[in-house]
Backbone as a ProteinNet text record, in pm:
[ID]
protein_1_A
[PRIMARY]
MTYRNALIGIYTFGGCAVSFEEIIDPGETGWMEALSEMTGMDYAGLAEARARLVKSEADANTSAGFRLDPRLEALYEDLRAIKGRYLPPSTQYLRQIGGG
[TERTIARY]
-2243	-2273.5	-2358.3	-2339.5	-2412.8	-2562.4	-2604.6	-2747.1	-2802.3	-2729.2	-2774.2	-2788.3	-2689.8	-2697.6	-2814.1	-2838.6	-2951.3	-3082.9	-3096.4	-3219.5	-3240.2	-3135	-3143.8	-3180.3	-3118.1	-3147.3	-3290.8	-3344.8	-3483.6	-3579	-3556.3	-3645.9	-3628.7	-3512.5	-3489.5	-3533.5	-3483.1	-3504.4	-3617.3	-3669.4	-3773.6	-3711.9	-3792.8	-3744.1	-3808.5	-3751.2	-3800.4	-3680.9	-3696.7	-3591.6	-3638.9	-3556.2	-3593.2	-3482.3	-3519.4	-3420.1	-3411.1	-3300.7	-3281.6	-3390.6	-3424.9	-3528.1	-3661	-3695.7	-3819.9	-3816.4	-3702.5	-3691.1	-3709.8	-3652.3	-3658.2	-3783.2	-3860.3	-3981.8	-4099.4	-4154.8	-4263.9	-4389.2	-4402.5	-4517.9	-4505.9	-4386.4	-4362.9	-4384.3	-4481.2	-4508.2	-4505	-4500.8	-4502.9	-4389.2	-4272	-4157	-4177.9	-4245.3	-4270.3	-4370.2	-4470.2	-4566.6	-4497.6	-4412.6	-4341	-4246.1	-4171.6	-4077.3	-4150.1	-4262.1	-4342.4	-4395.1	-4444.5	-4496.1	-4385.8	-4269.3	-4159.5	-4098.7	-4083.6	-4009.5	-4096.6	-4222.9	-4309	-4288.4	-4204.7	-4184.4	-4313.1	-4336	-4455.3	-4450	-4551.2	-4557.1	-4552.4	-4631.4	-4635	-4497.8	-4427.2	-4293.1	-4196	-4206.7	-4122.1	-4151.7	-4281	-4319.6	-4269.6	-4280.9	-4232.8	-4081.9	-4010	-3864.3	-3822.5	-3888.6	-3854.2	-3881.2	-3995	-4028.8	-3926.2	-3873.9	-3776.8	-3637.9	-3601.2	-3465.2	-3444.6	-3544.9	-3529.3	-3551.1	-3448.6	-3452.1	-3507.4	-3476	-3527.1	-3535.9	-3618.1	-3635.4	-3522.7	-3456.4	-3347.1	-3404.3	-3321.2	-3360.6	-3408.5	-3528	-3587.1	-3506.9	-3436.3	-3359.8	-3212.6	-3180.8	-3043.9	-2950	-3003.1	-2915.8	-2883	-2929	-2901.9	-2752.4	-2705.6	-2566.4	-2475.6	-2523.8	-2441.6	-2530.2	-2468.9	-2543.2	-2478.7	-2563.8	-2515.8	-2485.1	-2401.9	-2380.2	-2516.7	-2546	-2677.8	-2714.8	-2616.8	-2646.1	-2686.6	-2618	-2651.3	-2785.8	-2810.9	-2940.1	-3054.3	-3036.4	-3140	-3164.2	-3058.1	-3073.4	-3142.1	-3106.2	-3169.1	-3318.9	-3355.2	-3497.4	-3569.8	-3502.9	-3563.4	-3589.2	-3495.7	-3516	-3629.4	-3636.2	-3744.2	-3880.6	-3883.6	-4010.3	-4074.9	-3996.7	-4053.7	-4068.2	-4061.7	-4076.1	-4206.1	-4195.2	-4313	-4375.9	-4305.9	-4360.9	-4271.5	-4334.7	-4262.4	-4276.4	-4166.1	-4168.6	-4136.6	-4224.1	-4197.1	-4086.4	-4027.7	-3926.3	-3984.2	-3899.2	-3944.8	-3989.5	-4080.5	-4127.6	-4013.1	-3920	-3804.9	-3721.3	-3698.7	-3620.7	-3694.3	-3823.5	-3901.1	-3901.2	-3912.1	-3905.6	-3770	-3665.2	-3529.5	-3508.6	-3566.4	-3546.5	-3656.8	-3749.9	-3855.5	-3972.2	-3989.5	-4098.3	-4208.2	-4211.3	-4315	-4343.8
-1635.8	-1769.3	-1846.5	-1825.2	-1902	-1876.8	-1750.8	-1721.7	-1788.1	-1779.4	-1839.5	-1990	-2054.3	-2198.6	-2234.2	-2152.3	-2177.1	-2169	-2071.3	-2054.7	-2171.3	-2212.1	-2328	-2451.9	-2470.3	-2586	-2589.2	-2474.6	-2469.4	-2507.8	-2453.7	-2485.3	-2628.5	-2688.3	-2826	-2927	-2913.9	-3014.6	-2980.7	-2858.6	-2814.4	-2748.3	-2676.3	-2612.7	-2478.7	-2401.8	-2266.9	-2179.8	-2049.6	-1953.3	-1868.8	-1857.2	-1781.3	-1681	-1553.8	-1451.1	-1431.4	-1375.8	-1344.4	-1249.9	-1151.4	-1054.8	-1123.5	-1226.4	-1300.2	-1374.3	-1431.7	-1510.2	-1422.2	-1302.9	-1219.6	-1132.7	-1122.5	-1040.2	-1123.8	-1093.8	-1175.2	-1174.1	-1075.9	-1070.4	-1159.7	-1209.5	-1296.3	-1441.8	-1507.1	-1647.5	-1737.8	-1679	-1758.9	-1858.6	-1818.8	-1908.9	-2031.3	-2012.9	-2128.2	-2223.8	-2168.2	-2252.1	-2331.7	-2264.5	-2330.8	-2437.8	-2405.4	-2501.1	-2620.1	-2594.6	-2701.9	-2794.7	-2735.2	-2815.6	-2899.6	-2840.1	-2906.8	-3019.1	-2997.3	-3091.9	-3179.5	-3139.2	-3211	-3168	-3065.3	-3013.5	-2947.4	-2950.8	-2893.6	-2741.2	-2679.3	-2533.4	-2468.4	-2520.2	-2462.8	-2472.5	-2581.9	-2597.8	-2495.9	-2468.9	-2366.6	-2229.1	-2198.7	-2068.9	-2054.2	-2160	-2155.7	-2137.3	-2208.4	-2196.7	-2055.2	-1997.3	-1860	-1764.1	-1777.6	-1688.7	-1700.2	-1819.2	-1842.7	-1789.7	-1801.6	-1769.6	-1625.2	-1564.2	-1427.5	-1331.1	-1254.8	-1166.5	-1028.6	-973.8	-842	-831.7	-740.1	-719.1	-630.4	-674.4	-596	-485.7	-391.9	-284.2	-343.9	-307.3	-362.9	-326.4	-216.7	-173.3	-208.8	-336	-380.5	-352.3	-324	-300.6	-152.7	-66.8	76.3	102.2	192.6	232.3	162.5	63.5	1.3	-50	-67.1	-117.6	-246.6	-339.3	-465.7	-451.9	-540.1	-551.6	-576	-512.8	-529.6	-675.3	-757.6	-899.7	-969.9	-939.8	-999.1	-947.7	-820.4	-762.1	-831.7	-860	-928.5	-1069.5	-1141.1	-1275.2	-1269.8	-1170.9	-1154.7	-1128.4	-1046.8	-1019.5	-1144.9	-1228.7	-1356	-1445.4	-1449.1	-1527.9	-1469.6	-1337.2	-1273.7	-1299.3	-1321.3	-1345.5	-1476.6	-1569.1	-1697	-1701.2	-1585.3	-1572	-1635.9	-1715.2	-1774.9	-1887.5	-1938.4	-2045.9	-2168.4	-2284.4	-2410	-2447.1	-2469.4	-2513.1	-2661.6	-2743	-2886.3	-2913.8	-3033.1	-3067.8	-3059	-3030.1	-3020.2	-3157.2	-3157	-3284.3	-3358	-3284.7	-3348.5	-3424.1	-3362.5	-3428.2	-3550.9	-3537	-3650.7	-3765.9	-3734.3	-3840.3	-3909.8	-3830.7	-3885.6	-3983.4	-3953.3	-4041.9	-4146.4	-4144.2	-4244.9	-4214	-4088.5	-4053.7	-3971.9	-3962	-3878.2	-3910.2
-2550.2	-2596.4	-2495.4	-2367.5	-2267.4	-2277.3	-2292.5	-2307.2	-2432.8	-2542.8	-2668.3	-2651.5	-2590	-2567.4	-2476.6	-2375.8	-2285.4	-2360.4	-2446.1	-2522.5	-2618.9	-2686.1	-2775.8	-2695.9	-2580.5	-2496.3	-2449	-2411.3	-2364.7	-2476.6	-2596.2	-2707.5	-2756.5	-2736.2	-2780	-2675.7	-2554.5	-2451.3	-2354.3	-2363.6	-2271.7	-2150.5	-2076.9	-1955.5	-1933.8	-1843.3	-1815.9	-1778.9	-1800.6	-1767.8	-1650.9	-1548.1	-1428.5	-1399.1	-1390.1	-1359	-1208	-1165.5	-1024	-975.6	-1059.5	-1022.6	-993.4	-1072.6	-1049.5	-916	-885.4	-762.4	-639.2	-640.3	-519.8	-511.2	-619.3	-618.4	-569.8	-451.9	-398.1	-484.8	-572.9	-662.1	-783.9	-808.8	-924.7	-884.6	-946	-913.8	-1036.2	-1155	-1277.3	-1285	-1235.9	-1243.1	-1154.7	-1041.6	-953.5	-1017.7	-1086.2	-1156.6	-1266.9	-1345.8	-1454.4	-1400.7	-1296.7	-1238.5	-1178.4	-1113.8	-1055.9	-1164.6	-1274.3	-1385.3	-1449.3	-1466.1	-1534.3	-1450.8	-1320.4	-1236.3	-1148.4	-1130.4	-1036.9	-892.8	-871.8	-736.3	-688.7	-559.9	-499.8	-504.6	-564.2	-574.9	-437.1	-344.7	-209.6	-143.5	-166.4	-111.1	-168.4	-299.3	-361	-301.2	-284.6	-228.3	-84.7	-6.7	131.9	137.2	50.4	48.1	10.3	-89.9	-128.3	-12.8	51.5	163.2	275.5	295.1	402.3	364	236.5	194.5	150.4	90.3	40.7	156.1	187.6	304.4	272.7	155.5	119.7	-30.9	-76.7	-219.8	-271.4	-377	-435.4	-524	-557.5	-647.2	-779	-820.7	-942.4	-1066.2	-1063.3	-1179.2	-1160.6	-1161.4	-1135.1	-1251	-1370.1	-1484.6	-1503.5	-1415	-1428.2	-1420.8	-1504.6	-1498	-1596.8	-1669.3	-1771.9	-1883.9	-1999.1	-2114.4	-2161.7	-2201.7	-2254.4	-2402.5	-2452.6	-2595.7	-2661	-2773.9	-2836.7	-2865.7	-2901.7	-2927.5	-2799.1	-2690.1	-2561.5	-2512	-2533.1	-2494.9	-2569.1	-2697.8	-2776.3	-2723.2	-2689.1	-2632.2	-2496.7	-2416	-2285	-2300.9	-2397.8	-2422.6	-2470.6	-2550.1	-2591.9	-2471.2	-2378.4	-2256.4	-2172.3	-2163.7	-2087.5	-2151.6	-2281.9	-2351.7	-2308.6	-2255.7	-2211	-2059.4	-1998.1	-1852.8	-1804.8	-1700.1	-1638.2	-1716.7	-1815.1	-1897.8	-1892.3	-1899	-1917.9	-2064	-2130.6	-2269.2	-2272.8	-2330.9	-2338.7	-2440.3	-2435.7	-2535.4	-2676.2	-2773.3	-2911.8	-2962.3	-3059.3	-3116.3	-3185.2	-3245.5	-3309.4	-3207	-3091.8	-2987	-2934.6	-2910.2	-2859.8	-2959.5	-3089.5	-3191.7	-3187.6	-3172	-3171	-3055.9	-2940.1	-2825.4	-2813.5	-2910.4	-2911	-2820.7	-2784.1	-2693.3	-2757.5	-2888.7	-2949.1	-3090.9
[MASK]
++++++++++++++++++++++++++++++++++++++++++++++++++++++++++++++++++++++++++++++++++++++++++++++++++++

């Protein structure tokens, strides 16, 4: 349920989804761009913080050895589909709060 609620929340209120793998992979920068766009945080500051905090790259295949429930796997793939993107709040939500 948590993944489903997160996905509904992102499409309704706006936001971005960032996986642990993206955070620790130095080649992944899309999440920092999306987070910077969404929050106004400085991209360079995010990159510096990651470089300072991430000590080593974890195994890229962290899910090896177990299988998720197919429903959870489908939700996880939906979240991965919006990787590196900022989704703005829905027009319905903005109309409701008087901002669109």
